[in-house]
GROMACS .gro file of C-alpha atoms in nm:
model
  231
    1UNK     CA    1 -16.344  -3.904  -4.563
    2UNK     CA    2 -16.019  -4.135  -4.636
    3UNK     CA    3 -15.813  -4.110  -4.306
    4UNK     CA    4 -15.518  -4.060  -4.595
    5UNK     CA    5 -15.688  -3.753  -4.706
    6UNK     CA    6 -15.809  -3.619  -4.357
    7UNK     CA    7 -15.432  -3.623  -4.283
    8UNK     CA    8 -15.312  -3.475  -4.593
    9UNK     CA    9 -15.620  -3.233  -4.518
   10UNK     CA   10 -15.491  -3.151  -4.122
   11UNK     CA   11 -15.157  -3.113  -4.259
   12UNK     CA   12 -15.259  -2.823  -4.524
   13UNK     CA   13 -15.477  -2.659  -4.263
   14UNK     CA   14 -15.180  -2.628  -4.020
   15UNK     CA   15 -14.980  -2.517  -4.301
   16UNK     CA   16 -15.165  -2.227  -4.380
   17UNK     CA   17 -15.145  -2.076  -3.986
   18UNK     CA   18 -14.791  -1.888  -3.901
   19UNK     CA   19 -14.927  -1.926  -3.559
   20UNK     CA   20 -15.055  -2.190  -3.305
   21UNK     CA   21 -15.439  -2.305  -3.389
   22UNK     CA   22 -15.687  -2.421  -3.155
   23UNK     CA   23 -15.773  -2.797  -3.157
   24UNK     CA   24 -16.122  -2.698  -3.214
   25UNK     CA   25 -16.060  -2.465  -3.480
   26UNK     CA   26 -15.915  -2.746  -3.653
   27UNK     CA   27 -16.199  -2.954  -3.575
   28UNK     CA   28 -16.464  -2.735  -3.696
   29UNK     CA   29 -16.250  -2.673  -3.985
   30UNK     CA   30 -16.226  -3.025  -4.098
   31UNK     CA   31 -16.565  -3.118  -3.971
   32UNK     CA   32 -16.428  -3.389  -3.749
   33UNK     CA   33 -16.423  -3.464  -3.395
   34UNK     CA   34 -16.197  -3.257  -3.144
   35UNK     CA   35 -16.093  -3.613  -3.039
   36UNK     CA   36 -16.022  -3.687  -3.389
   37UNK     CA   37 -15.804  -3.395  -3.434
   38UNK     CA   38 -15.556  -3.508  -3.114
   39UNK     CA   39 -15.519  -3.846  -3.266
   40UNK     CA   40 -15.412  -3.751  -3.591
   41UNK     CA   41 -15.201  -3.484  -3.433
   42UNK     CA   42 -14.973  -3.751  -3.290
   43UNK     CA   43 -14.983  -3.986  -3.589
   44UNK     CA   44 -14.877  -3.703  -3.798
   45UNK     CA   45 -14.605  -3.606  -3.494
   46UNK     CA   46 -14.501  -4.040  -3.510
   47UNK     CA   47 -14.440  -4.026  -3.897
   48UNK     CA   48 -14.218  -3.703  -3.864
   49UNK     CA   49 -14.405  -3.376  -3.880
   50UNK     CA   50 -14.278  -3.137  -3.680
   51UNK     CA   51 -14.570  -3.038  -3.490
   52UNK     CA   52 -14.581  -2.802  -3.157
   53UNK     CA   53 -14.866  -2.736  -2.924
   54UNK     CA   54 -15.084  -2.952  -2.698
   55UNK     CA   55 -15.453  -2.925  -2.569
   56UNK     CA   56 -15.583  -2.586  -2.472
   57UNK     CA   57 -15.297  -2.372  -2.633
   58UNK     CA   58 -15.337  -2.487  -2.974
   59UNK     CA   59 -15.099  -2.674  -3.251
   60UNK     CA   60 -14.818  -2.461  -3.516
   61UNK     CA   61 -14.660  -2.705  -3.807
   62UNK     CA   62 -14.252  -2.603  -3.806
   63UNK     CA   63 -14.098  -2.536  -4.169
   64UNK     CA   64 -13.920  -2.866  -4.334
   65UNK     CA   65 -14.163  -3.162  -4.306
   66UNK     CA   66 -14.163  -3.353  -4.617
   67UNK     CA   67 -14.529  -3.474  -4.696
   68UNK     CA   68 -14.512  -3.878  -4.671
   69UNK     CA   69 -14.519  -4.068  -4.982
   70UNK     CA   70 -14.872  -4.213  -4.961
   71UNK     CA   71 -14.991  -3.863  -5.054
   72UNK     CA   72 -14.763  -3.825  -5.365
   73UNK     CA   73 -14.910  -3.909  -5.700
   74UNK     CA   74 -14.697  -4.086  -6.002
   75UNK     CA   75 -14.702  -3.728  -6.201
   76UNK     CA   76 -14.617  -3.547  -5.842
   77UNK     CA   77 -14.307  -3.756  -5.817
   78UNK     CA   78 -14.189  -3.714  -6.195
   79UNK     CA   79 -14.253  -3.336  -6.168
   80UNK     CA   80 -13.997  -3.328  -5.842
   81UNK     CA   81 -13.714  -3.591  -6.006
   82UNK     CA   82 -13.729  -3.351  -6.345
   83UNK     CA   83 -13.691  -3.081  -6.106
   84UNK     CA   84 -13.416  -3.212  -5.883
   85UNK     CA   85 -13.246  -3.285  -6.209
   86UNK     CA   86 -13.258  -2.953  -6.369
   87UNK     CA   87 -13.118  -2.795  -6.087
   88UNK     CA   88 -12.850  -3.082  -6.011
   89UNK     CA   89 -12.742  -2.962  -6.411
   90UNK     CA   90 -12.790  -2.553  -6.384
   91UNK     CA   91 -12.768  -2.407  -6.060
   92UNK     CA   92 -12.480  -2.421  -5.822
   93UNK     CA   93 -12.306  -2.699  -5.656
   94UNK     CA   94 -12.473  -2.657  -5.288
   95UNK     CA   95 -12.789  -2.670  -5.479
   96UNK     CA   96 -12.735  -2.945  -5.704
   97UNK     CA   97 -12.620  -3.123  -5.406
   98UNK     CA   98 -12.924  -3.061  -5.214
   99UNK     CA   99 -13.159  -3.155  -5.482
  100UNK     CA  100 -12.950  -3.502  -5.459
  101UNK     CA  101 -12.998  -3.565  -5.124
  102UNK     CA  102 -13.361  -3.471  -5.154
  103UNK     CA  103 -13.370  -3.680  -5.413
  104UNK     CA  104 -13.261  -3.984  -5.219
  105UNK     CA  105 -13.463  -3.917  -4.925
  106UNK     CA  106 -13.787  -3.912  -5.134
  107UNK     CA  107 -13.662  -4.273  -5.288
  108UNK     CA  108 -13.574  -4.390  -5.008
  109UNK     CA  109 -13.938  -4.340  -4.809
  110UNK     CA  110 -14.129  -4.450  -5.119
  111UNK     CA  111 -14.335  -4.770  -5.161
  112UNK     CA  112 -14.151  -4.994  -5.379
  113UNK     CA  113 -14.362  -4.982  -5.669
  114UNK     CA  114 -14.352  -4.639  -5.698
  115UNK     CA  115 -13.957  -4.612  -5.594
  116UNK     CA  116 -13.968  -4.860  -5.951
  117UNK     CA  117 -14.144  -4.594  -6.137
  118UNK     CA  118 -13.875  -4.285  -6.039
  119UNK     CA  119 -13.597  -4.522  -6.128
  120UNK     CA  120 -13.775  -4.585  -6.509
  121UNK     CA  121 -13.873  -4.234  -6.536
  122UNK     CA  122 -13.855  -4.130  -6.929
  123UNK     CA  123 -13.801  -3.727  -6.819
  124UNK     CA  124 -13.457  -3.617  -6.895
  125UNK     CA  125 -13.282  -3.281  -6.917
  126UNK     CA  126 -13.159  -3.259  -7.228
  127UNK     CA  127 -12.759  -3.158  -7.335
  128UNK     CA  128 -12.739  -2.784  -7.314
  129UNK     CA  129 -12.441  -2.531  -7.294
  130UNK     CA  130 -12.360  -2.496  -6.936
  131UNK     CA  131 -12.396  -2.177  -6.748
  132UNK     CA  132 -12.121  -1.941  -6.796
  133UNK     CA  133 -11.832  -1.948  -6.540
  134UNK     CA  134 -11.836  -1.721  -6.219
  135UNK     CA  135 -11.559  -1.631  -5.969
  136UNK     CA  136 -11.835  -1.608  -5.659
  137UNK     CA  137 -12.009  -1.846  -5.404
  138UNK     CA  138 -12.347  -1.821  -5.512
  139UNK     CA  139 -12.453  -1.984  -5.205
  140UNK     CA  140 -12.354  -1.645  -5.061
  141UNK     CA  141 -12.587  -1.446  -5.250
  142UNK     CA  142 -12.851  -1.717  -5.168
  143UNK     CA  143 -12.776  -1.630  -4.803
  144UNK     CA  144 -12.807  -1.299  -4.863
  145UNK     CA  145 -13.129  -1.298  -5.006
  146UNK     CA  146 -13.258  -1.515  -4.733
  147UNK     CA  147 -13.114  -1.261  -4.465
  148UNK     CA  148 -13.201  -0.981  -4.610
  149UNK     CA  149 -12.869  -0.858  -4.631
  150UNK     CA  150 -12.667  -0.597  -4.806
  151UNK     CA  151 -12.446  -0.712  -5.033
  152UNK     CA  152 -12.105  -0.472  -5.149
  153UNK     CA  153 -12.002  -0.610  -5.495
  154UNK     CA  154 -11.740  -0.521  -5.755
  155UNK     CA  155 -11.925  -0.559  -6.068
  156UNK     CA  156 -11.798  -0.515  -6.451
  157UNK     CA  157 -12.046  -0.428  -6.718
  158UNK     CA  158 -12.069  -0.588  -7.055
  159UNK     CA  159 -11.725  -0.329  -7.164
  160UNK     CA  160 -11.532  -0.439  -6.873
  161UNK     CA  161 -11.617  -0.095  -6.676
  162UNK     CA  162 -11.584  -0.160  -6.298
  163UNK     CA  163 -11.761  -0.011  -6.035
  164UNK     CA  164 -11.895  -0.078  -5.663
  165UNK     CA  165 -12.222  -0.128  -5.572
  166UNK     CA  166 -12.467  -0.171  -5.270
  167UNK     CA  167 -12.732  -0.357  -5.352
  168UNK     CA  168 -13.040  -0.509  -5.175
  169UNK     CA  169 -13.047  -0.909  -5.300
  170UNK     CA  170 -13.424  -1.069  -5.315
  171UNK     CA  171 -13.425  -1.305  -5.588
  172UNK     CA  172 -13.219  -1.477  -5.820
  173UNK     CA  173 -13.271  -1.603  -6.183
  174UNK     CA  174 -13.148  -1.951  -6.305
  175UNK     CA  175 -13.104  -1.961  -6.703
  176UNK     CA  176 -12.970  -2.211  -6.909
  177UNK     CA  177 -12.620  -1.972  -6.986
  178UNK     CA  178 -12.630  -1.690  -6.743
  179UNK     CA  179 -12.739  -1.617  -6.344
  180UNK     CA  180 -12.889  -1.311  -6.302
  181UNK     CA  181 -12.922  -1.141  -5.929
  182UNK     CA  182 -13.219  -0.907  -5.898
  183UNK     CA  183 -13.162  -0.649  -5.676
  184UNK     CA  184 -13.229  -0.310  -5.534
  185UNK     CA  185 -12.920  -0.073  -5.618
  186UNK     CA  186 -12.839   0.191  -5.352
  187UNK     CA  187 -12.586   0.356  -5.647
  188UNK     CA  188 -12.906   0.372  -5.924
  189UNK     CA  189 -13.191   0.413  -5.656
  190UNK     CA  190 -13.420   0.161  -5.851
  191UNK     CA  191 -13.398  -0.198  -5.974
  192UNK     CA  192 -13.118  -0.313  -6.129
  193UNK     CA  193 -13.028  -0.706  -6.291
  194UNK     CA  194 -12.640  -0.827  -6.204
  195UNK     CA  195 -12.526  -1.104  -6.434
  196UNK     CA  196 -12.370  -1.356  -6.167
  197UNK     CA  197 -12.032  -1.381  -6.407
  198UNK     CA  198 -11.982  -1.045  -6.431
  199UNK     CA  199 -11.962  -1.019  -6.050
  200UNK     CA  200 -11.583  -0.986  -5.951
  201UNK     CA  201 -11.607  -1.006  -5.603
  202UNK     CA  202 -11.844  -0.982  -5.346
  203UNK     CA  203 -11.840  -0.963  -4.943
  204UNK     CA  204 -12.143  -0.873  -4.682
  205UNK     CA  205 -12.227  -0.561  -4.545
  206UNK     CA  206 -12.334  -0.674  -4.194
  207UNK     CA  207 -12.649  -0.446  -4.258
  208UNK     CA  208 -13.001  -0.567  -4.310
  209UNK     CA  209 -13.196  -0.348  -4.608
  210UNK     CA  210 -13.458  -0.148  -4.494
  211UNK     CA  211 -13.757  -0.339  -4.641
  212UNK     CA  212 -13.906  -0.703  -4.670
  213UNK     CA  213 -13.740  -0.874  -5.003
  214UNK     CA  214 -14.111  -0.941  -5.039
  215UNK     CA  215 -14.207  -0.639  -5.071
  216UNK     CA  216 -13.967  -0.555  -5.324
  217UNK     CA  217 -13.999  -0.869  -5.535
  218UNK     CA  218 -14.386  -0.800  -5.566
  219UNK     CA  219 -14.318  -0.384  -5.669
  220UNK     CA  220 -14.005  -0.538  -5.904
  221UNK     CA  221 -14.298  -0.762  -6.049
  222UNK     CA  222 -14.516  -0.431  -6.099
  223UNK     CA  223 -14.286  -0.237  -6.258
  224UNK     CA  224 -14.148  -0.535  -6.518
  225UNK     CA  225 -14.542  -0.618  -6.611
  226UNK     CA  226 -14.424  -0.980  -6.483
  227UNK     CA  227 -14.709  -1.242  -6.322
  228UNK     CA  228 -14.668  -1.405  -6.015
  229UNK     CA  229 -14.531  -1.756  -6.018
  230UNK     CA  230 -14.717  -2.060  -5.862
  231UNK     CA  231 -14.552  -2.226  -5.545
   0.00000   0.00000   0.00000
């Protein structure tokens, strides 16, 4: 096996354990050599990955390590620069910053042919209506969902009726004119969709909803006949 792909390999083993793995397992896993597994341990550790553990208690990959550039393909990189541009032209402006600076870290690690390629890339976002206006951080409500927070809005519906809600945040839809908030409402008792500029103010509750927000994505799914989307 390429030592490229036995490292790309290690790193998607590692990926797949919320908790620490035994070198062995690893090793047995990959069907290479316990000594094997320790080396590429600490080249992977050398080029960045956040990797905790040592010998006897077992290894557990941290959240936010970038995959290096050797294992990206010409296709993989123009999927993620169309991507980074779609949301640096429809989302909001934390995450159209962030896909920027992702943007720039990925050029700046790759191998100058390829860093060539992503500046010639022929995939553009084409001119669309921007999304309409709103008068809220929707970083907030990105917060919120990650928290697991309970969100108090003031919301007006499409006649300009006003009223409060409660809601339980979990996901949040990006289209080309509108952003929609899909949420659990405590007022309604069931799943309700909150159009992001319709939203007149917002503020958190300090509370944490009773249930996972994956848990209620996947029974939101059920009940709207709507597939799973790949990661």
């Amino acid at each position: 096996m390429a030592r490229a792909q036995r490292l790309l390999d290690l790193l998607q083993l590692l990926r797949s354990h919320r908790y620490p793995v035994a070198g062995q397992h690893l090793a047995d896993t990959l069907g290479i050599s316990l000594r094997t597994v320790y080396r590429d341990i600490a080249t992977l550790q050398a080029q960045g990955a956040d990797i905790e553990g040592e010998p006897g208690l077992g290894y557990v990959l941290k959240p936010g390590f970038l995959l290096p550039p050797l294992m990206l393909t010409r296709e993989e990189i123009e999927a993620l620069v169309l991507g980074a541009r779609w949301v640096s032209r429809k989302t909001d402006d934390h995450l159209a910053a962030a896909a920027g600076q992702a943007l720039a870290k990925i050029t700046h690690v790759l191998p100058e042919d390829l860093r060539d390629h992503l500046a010639a890339t022929h995939l553009l976002i084409g001119p669309a209506p921007g999304p309409k206006p709103v008068k809220v951080d929707i970083s907030r409500i990105r917060s919120a969902i990650r928290n697991e927070e309970v969100l108090h809005l003031l919301y007006s519906d499409e006649r300009g009726n006003g009223t409060e809600r409660d809601i339980w945040p979990f996901a949040l839809g990006f289209f080309e004119q509108v952003r929609v908030v899909i949420a659990w409402c405590e007022l309604r008792k069931g799943f309700r969709h909150f159009r992001a500029d319709r939203i007149e103010a917002l503020a958190g509750t300090g509370r944490r909803y009773p249930r996972r927000r994956q848990q209620l994505l996947k029974e939101w799914r059920q009940e709207n006949s709507i597939p799973e989307q790949p990661l």
